[in-house]
PDB file of C-alpha atoms in Angstrom:
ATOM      1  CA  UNK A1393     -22.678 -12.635  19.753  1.00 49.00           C
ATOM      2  CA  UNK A1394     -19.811 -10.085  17.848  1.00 62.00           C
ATOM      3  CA  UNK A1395     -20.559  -9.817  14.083  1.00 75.00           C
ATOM      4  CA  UNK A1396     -17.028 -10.848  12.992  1.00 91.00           C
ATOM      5  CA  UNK A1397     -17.952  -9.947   9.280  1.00 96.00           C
ATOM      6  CA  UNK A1398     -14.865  -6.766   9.715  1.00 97.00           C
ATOM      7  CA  UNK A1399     -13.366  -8.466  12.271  1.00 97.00           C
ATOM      8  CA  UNK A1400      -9.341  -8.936  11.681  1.00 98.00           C
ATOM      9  CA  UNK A1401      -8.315  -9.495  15.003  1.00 97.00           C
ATOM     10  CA  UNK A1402      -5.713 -12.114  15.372  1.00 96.00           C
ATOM     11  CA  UNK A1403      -4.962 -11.731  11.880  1.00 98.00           C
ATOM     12  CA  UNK A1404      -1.252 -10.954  11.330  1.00 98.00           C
ATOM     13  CA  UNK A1405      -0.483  -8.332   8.203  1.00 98.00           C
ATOM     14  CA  UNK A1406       2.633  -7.340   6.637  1.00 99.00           C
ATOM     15  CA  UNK A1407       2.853  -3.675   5.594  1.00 98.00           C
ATOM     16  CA  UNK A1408       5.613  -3.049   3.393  1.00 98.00           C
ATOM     17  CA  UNK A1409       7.351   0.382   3.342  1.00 98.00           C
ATOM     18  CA  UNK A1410       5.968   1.024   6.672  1.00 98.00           C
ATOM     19  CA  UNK A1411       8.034   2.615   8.877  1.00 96.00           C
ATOM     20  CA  UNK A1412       6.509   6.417   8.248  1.00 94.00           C
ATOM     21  CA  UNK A1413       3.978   8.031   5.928  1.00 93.00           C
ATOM     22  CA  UNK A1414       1.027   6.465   4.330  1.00 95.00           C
ATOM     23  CA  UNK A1415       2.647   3.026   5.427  1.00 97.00           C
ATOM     24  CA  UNK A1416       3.107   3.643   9.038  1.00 97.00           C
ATOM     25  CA  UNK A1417      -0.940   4.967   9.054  1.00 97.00           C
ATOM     26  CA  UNK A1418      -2.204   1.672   7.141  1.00 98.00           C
ATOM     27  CA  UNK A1419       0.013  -0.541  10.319  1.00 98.00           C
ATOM     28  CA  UNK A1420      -1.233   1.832  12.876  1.00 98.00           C
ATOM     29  CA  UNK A1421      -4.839   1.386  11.152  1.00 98.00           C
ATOM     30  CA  UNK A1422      -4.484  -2.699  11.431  1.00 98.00           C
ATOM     31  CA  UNK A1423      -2.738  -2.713  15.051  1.00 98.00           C
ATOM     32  CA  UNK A1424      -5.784  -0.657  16.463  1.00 98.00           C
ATOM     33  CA  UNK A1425      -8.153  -2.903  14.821  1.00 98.00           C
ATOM     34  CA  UNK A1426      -6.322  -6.066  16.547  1.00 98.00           C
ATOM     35  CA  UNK A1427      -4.255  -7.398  13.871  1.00 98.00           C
ATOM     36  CA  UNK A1428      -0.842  -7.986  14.789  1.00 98.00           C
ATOM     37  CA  UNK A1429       1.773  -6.028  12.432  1.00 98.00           C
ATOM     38  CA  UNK A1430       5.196  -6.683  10.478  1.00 98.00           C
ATOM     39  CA  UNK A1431       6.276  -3.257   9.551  1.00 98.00           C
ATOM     40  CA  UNK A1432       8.779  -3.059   6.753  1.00 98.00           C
ATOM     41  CA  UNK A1433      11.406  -0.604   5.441  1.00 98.00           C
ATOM     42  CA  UNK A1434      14.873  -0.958   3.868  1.00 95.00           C
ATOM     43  CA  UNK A1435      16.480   0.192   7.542  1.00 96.00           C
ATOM     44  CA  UNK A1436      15.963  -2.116  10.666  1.00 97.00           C
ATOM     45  CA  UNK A1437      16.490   0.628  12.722  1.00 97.00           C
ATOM     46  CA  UNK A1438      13.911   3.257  11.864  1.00 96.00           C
ATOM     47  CA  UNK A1439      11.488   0.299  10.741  1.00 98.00           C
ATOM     48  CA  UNK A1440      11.988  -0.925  15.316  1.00 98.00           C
ATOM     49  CA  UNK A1441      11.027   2.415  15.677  1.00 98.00           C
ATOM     50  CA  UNK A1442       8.631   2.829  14.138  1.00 98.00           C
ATOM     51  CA  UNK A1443       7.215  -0.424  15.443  1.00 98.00           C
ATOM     52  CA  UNK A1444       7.692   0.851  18.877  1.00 98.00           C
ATOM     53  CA  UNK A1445       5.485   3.706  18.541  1.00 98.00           C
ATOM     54  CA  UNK A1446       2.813   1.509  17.315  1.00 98.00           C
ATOM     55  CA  UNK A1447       3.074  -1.044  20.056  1.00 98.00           C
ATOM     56  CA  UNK A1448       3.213   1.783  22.991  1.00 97.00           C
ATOM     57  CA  UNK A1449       0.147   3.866  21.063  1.00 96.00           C
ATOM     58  CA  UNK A1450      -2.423   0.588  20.835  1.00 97.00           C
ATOM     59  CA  UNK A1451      -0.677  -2.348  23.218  1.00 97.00           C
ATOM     60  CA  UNK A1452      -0.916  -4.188  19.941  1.00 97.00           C
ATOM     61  CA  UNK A1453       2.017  -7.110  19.055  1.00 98.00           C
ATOM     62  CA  UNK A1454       4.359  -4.936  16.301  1.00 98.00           C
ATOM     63  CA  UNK A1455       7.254  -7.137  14.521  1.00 98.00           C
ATOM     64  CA  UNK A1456      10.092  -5.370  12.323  1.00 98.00           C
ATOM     65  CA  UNK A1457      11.595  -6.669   9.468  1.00 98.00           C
ATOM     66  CA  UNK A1458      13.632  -4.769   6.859  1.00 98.00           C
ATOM     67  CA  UNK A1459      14.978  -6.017   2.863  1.00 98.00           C
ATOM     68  CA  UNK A1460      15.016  -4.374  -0.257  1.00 98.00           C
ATOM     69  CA  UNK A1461      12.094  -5.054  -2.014  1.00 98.00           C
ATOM     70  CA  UNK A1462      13.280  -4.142  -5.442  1.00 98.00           C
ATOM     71  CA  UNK A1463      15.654  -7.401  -5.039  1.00 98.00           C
ATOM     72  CA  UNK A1464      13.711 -10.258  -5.526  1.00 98.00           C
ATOM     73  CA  UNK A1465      16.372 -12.579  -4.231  1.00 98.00           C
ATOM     74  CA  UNK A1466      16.729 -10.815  -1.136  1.00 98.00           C
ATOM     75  CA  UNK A1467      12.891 -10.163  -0.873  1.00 98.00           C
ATOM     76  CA  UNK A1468      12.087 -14.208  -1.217  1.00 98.00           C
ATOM     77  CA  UNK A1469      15.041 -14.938   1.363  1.00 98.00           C
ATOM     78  CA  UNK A1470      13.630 -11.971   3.981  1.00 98.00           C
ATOM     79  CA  UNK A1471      10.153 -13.356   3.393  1.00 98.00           C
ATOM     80  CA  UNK A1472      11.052 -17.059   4.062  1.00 98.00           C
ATOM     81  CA  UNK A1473      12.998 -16.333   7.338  1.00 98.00           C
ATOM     82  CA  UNK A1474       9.916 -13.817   8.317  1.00 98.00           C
ATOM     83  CA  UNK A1475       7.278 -17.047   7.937  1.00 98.00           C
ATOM     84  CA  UNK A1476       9.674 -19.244  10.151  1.00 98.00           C
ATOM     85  CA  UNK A1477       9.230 -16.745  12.697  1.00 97.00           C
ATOM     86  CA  UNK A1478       5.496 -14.924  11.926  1.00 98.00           C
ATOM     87  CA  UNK A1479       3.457 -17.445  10.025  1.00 98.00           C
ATOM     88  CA  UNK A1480       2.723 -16.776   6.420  1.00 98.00           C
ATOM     89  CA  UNK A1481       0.510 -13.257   6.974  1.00 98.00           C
ATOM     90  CA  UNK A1482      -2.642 -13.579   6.430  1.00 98.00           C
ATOM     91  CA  UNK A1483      -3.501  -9.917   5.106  1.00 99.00           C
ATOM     92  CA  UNK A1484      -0.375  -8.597   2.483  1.00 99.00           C
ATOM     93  CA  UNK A1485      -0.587  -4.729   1.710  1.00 99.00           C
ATOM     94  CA  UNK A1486       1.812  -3.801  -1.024  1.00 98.00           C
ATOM     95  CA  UNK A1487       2.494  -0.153  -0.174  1.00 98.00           C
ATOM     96  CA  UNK A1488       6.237   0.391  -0.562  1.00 97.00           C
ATOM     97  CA  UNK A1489       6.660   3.785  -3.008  1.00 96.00           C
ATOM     98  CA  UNK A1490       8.944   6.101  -4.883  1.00 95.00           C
ATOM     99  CA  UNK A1491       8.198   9.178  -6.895  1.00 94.00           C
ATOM    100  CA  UNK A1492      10.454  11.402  -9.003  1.00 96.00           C
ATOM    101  CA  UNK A1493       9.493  13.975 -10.879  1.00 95.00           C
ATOM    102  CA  UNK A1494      10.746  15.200 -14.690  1.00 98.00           C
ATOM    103  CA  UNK A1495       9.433  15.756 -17.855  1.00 98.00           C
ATOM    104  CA  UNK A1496       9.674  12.187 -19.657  1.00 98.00           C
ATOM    105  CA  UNK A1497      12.331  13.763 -21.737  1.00 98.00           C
ATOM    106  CA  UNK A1498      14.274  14.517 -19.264  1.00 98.00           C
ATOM    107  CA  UNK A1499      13.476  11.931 -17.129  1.00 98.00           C
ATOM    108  CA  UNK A1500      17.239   9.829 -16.096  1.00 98.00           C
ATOM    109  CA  UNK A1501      16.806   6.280 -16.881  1.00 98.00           C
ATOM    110  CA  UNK A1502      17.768   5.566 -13.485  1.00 98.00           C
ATOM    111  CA  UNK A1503      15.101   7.325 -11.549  1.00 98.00           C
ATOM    112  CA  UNK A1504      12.680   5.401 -14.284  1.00 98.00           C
ATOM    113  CA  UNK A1505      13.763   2.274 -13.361  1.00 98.00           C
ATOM    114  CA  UNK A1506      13.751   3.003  -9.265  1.00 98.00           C
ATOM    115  CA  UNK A1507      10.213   4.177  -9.592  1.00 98.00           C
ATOM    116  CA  UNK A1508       9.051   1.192 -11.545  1.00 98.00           C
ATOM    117  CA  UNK A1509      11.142  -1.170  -9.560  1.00 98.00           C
ATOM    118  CA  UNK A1510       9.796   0.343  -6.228  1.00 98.00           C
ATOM    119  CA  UNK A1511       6.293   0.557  -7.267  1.00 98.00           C
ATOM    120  CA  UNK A1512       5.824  -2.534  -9.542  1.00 98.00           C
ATOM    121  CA  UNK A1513       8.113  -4.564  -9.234  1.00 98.00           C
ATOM    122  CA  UNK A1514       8.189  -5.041  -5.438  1.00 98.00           C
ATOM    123  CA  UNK A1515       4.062  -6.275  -5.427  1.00 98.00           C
ATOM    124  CA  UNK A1516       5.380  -8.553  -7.996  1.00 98.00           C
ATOM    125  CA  UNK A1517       8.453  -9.804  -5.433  1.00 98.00           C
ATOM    126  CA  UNK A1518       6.150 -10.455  -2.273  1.00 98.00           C
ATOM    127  CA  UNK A1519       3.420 -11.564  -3.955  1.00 98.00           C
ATOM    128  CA  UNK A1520       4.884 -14.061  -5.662  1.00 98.00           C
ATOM    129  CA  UNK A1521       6.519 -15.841  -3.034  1.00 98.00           C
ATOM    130  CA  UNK A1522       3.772 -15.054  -0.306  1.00 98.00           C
ATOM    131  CA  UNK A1523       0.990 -16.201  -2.458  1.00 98.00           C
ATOM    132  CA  UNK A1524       2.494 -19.772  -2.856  1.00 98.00           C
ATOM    133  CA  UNK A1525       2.153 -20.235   1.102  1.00 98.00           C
ATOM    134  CA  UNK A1526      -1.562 -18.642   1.233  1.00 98.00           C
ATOM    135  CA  UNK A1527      -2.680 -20.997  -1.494  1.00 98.00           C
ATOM    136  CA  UNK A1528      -1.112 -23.984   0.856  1.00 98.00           C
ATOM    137  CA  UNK A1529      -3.213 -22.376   3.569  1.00 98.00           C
ATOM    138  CA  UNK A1530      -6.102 -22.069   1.023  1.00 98.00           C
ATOM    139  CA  UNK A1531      -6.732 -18.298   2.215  1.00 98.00           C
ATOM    140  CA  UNK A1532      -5.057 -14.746   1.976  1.00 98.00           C
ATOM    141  CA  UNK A1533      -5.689 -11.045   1.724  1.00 98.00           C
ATOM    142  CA  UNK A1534      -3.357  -9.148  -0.876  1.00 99.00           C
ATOM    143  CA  UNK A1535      -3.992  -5.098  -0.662  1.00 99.00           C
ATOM    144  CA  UNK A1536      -1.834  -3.205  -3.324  1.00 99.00           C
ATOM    145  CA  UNK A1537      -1.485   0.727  -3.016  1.00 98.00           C
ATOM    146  CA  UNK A1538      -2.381   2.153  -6.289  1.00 98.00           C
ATOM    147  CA  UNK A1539      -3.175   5.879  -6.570  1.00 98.00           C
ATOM    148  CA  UNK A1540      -5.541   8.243  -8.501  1.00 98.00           C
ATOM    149  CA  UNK A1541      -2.432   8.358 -11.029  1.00 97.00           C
ATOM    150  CA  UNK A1542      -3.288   5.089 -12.304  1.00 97.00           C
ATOM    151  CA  UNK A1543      -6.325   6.734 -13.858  1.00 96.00           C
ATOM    152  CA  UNK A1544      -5.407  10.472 -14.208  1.00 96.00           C
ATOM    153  CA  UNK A1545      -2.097  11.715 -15.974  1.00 95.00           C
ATOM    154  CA  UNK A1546      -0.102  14.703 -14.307  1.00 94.00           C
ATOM    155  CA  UNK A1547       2.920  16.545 -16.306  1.00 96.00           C
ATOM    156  CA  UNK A1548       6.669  14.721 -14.477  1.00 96.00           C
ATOM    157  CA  UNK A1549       4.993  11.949 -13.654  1.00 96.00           C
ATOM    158  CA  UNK A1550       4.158   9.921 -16.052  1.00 98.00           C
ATOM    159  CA  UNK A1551       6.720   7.232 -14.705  1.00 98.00           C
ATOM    160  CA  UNK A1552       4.572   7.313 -11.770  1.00 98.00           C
ATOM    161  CA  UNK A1553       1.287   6.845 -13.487  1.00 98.00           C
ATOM    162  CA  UNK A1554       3.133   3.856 -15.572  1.00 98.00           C
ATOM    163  CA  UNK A1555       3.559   2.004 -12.431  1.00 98.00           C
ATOM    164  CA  UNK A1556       0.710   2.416 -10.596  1.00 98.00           C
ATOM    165  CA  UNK A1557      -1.390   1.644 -13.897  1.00 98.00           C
ATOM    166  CA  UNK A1558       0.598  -1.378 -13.655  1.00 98.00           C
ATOM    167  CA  UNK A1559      -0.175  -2.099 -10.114  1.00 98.00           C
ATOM    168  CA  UNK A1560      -3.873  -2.091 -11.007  1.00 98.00           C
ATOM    169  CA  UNK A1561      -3.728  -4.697 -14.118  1.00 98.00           C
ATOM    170  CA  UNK A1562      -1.268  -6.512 -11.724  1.00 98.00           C
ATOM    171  CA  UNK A1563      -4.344  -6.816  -9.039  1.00 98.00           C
ATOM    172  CA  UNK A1564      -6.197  -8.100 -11.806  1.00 98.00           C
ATOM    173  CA  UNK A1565      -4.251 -10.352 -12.801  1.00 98.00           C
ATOM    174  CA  UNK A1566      -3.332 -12.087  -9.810  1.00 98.00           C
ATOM    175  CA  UNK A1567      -7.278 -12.055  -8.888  1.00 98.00           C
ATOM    176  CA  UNK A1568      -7.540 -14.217 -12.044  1.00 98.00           C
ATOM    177  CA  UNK A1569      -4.853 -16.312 -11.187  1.00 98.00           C
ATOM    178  CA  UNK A1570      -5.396 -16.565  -6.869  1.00 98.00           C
ATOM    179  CA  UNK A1571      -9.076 -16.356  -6.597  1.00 98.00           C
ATOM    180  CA  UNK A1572      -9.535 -20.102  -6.760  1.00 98.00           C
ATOM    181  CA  UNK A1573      -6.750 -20.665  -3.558  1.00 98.00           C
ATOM    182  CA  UNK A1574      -9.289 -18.421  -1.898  1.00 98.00           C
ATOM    183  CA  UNK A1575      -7.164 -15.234  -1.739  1.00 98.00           C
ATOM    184  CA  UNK A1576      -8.555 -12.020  -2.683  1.00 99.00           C
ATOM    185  CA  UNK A1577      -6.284  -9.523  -4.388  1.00 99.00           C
ATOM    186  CA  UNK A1578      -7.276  -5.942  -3.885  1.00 99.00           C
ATOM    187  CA  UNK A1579      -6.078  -2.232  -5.087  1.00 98.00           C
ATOM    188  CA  UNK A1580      -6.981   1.048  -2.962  1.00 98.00           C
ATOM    189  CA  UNK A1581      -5.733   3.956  -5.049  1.00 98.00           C
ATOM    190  CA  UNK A1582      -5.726   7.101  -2.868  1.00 98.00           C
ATOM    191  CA  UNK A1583      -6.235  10.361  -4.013  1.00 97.00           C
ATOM    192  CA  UNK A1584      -4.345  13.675  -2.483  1.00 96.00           C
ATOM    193  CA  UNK A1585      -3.461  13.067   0.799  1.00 94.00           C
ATOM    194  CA  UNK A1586      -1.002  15.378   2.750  1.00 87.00           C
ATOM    195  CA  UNK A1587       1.905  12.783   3.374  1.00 83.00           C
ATOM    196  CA  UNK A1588       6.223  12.931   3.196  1.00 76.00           C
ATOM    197  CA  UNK A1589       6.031  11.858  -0.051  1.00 73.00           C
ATOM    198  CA  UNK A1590       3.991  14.939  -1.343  1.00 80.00           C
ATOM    199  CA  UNK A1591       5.359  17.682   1.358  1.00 84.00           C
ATOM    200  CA  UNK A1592       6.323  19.851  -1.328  1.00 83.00           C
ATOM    201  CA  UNK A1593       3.156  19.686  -2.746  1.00 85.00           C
ATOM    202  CA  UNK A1594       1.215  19.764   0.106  1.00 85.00           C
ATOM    203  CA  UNK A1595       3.172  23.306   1.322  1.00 90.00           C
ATOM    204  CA  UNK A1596       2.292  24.643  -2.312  1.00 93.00           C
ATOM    205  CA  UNK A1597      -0.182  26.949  -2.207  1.00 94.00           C
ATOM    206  CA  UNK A1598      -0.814  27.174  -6.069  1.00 95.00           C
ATOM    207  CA  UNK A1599      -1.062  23.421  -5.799  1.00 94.00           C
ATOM    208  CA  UNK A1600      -3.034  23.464  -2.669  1.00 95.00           C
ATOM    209  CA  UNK A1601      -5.822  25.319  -4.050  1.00 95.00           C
ATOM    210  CA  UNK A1602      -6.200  23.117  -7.354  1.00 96.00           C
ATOM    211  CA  UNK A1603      -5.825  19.682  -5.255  1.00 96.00           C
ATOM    212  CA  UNK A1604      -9.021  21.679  -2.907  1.00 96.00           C
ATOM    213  CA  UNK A1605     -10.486  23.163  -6.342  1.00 96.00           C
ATOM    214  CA  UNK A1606     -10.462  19.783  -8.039  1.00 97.00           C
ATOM    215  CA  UNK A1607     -11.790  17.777  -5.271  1.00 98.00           C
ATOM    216  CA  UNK A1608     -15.152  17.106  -4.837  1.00 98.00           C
ATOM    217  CA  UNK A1609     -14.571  17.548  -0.997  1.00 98.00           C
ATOM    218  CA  UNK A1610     -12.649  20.321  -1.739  1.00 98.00           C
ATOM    219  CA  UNK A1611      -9.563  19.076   0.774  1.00 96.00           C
ATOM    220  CA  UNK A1612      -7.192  17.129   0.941  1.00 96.00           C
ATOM    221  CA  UNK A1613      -7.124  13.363   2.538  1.00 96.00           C
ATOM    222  CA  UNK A1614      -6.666  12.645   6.096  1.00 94.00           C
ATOM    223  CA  UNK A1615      -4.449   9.014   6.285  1.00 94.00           C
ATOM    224  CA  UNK A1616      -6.955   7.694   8.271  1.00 95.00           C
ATOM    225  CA  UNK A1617      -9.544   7.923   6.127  1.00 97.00           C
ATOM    226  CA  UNK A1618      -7.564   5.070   4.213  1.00 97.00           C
ATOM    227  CA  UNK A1619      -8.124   2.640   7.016  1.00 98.00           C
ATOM    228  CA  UNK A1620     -11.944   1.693   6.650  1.00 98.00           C
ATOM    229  CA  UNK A1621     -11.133   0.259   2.816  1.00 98.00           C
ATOM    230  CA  UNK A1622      -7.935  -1.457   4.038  1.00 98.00           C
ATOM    231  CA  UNK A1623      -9.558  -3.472   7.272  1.00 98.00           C
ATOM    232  CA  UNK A1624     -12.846  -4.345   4.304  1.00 98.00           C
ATOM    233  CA  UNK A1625     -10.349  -5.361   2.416  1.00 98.00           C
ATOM    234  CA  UNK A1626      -8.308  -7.528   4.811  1.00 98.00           C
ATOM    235  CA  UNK A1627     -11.697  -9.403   6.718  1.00 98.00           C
ATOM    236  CA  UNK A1628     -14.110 -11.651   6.450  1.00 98.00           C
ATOM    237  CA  UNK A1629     -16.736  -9.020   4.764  1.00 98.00           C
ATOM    238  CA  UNK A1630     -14.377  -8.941   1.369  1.00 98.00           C
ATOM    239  CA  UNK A1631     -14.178 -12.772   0.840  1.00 98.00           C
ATOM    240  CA  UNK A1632     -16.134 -12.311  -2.474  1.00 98.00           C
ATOM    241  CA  UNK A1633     -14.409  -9.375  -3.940  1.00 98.00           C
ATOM    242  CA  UNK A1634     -11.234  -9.773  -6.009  1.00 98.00           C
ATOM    243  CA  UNK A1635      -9.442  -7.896  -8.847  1.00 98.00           C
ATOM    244  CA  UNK A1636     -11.170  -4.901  -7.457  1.00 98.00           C
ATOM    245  CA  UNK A1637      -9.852  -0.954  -7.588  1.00 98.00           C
ATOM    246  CA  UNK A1638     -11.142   1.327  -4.713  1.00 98.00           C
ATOM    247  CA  UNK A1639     -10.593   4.969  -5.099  1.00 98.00           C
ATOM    248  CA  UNK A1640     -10.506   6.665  -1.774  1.00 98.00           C
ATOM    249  CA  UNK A1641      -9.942  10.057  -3.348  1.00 98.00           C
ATOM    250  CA  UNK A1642     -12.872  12.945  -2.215  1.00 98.00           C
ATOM    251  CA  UNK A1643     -14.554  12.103  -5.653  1.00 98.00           C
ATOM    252  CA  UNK A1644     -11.710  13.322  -7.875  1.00 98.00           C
ATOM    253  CA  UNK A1645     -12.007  10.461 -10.212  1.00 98.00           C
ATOM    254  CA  UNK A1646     -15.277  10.491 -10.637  1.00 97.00           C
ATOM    255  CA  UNK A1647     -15.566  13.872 -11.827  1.00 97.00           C
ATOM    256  CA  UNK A1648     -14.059  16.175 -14.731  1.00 91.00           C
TER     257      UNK A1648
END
């Protein structure tokens, strides 16, 4: 008989800000593991796309849906219609991201509040209205995207750092609060891995070699290597872990 203890086939998962980068590898991740996928992004057009190259790469069932997260009004509307159509999801992963970089005093007020509303905000938008159908169902999966910022301070971030040091107490909080409907609230903070958001940095050979230099593994992270936390996370093998912060970052948070 299959050990289904990782198994999250059948299980259908909502990605948000997944229609390329570190997004579009977490789908990809569930779709070849069996789930069926809801990709997300603010454009229905390059979020079908997306979906398309997911469905033709692993035969997996690959729904599109696009709203802007930072609205909650829109967000709770976009969410409603999608359970009409999808079911409520049974695994949520909270990945939809922003960065902009300045020195906090000359960081625009703008920029601070896209970041946080991107980064923060958003989990606070889907969870809140997704988390009220789970606890009818008595069960759920919610997987927010934190990052090694949430732990370690970089100069023209510190926006940045605010909000994913607010997506972590967030994932505690809603542990406290969700734990007894029997959904498990989760963070995986990644550490440097070579994605759009961080091309520039990436392409930077001074920064390359202190990313490699301050790495215990002494490289950067493959997207993949993301995937084995997320589908622990999202099955049967996590059902008595909650509030919980995985690093998935070579070691570089564990070291000085």
């Amino acid at each position: 008989m299959r050990d289904a203890l990782f198994d999250i086939s059948g299980q259908t998962a909502l990605v948000t800000g997944s229609s390329r980068g570190l997004g579009y590898a977490l789908a990809r991740g569930l779709a070849r593991h069996g789930a069926k996928v809801i990709l997300h992004g603010r454009t229905l057009e390059s979020v079908e796309a997306s979906a398309e190259r997911i469905r033709e790469e692993t035969g997996a069932e690959v729904a599109a849906t696009a709203f802007d997260v930072t609205d909650a009004a829109a967000t709770e509307a976009a969410l409603e219609k999608l359970i009409e159509s999808h079911g409520t999801p049974d695994i949520v992963v909270n990945n939809a991201g922003l960065q902009k970089r300045a020195p906090i005093s000359e960081f625009a007020v703008e920029d601070w509040n896209a970041v946080i509303g991107t980064n923060l905000n958003s989990v606070f938008h889907v969870s809140r209205v997704l988390s009220r159908h789970m606890a009818e169902r008595r069960s759920g999966k919610i997987v927010n995207i934190g990052s090694v910022q949430s732990k370690l301070a970089r100069e023209t971030i510190a926006p940045y750092s605010a909000s994913k040091g607010g997506v972590v107490m967030l994932t505690q909080g809603m542990a406290a609060d969700l734990a007894r409907h029997n959904i498990q609230v989760n963070c995986i903070s990644p550490g440097y891995f070579k994605t759009d958001m961080n091309t520039a940095l990436w392409q930077d050979e001074t920064f390359n070699q202190w990313v490699e230099k301050r790495t215990p593994a002494q490289r950067w992270g493959d997207v993949d290597e993301l995937i084995g936390a997320l589908i622990f996370l999202g099955s049967p093998a996590s059902n008595f872990v909650s509030g919980q912060n995985i690093f998935v970052d070579g070691g570089m948070t564990a070291v000085v």
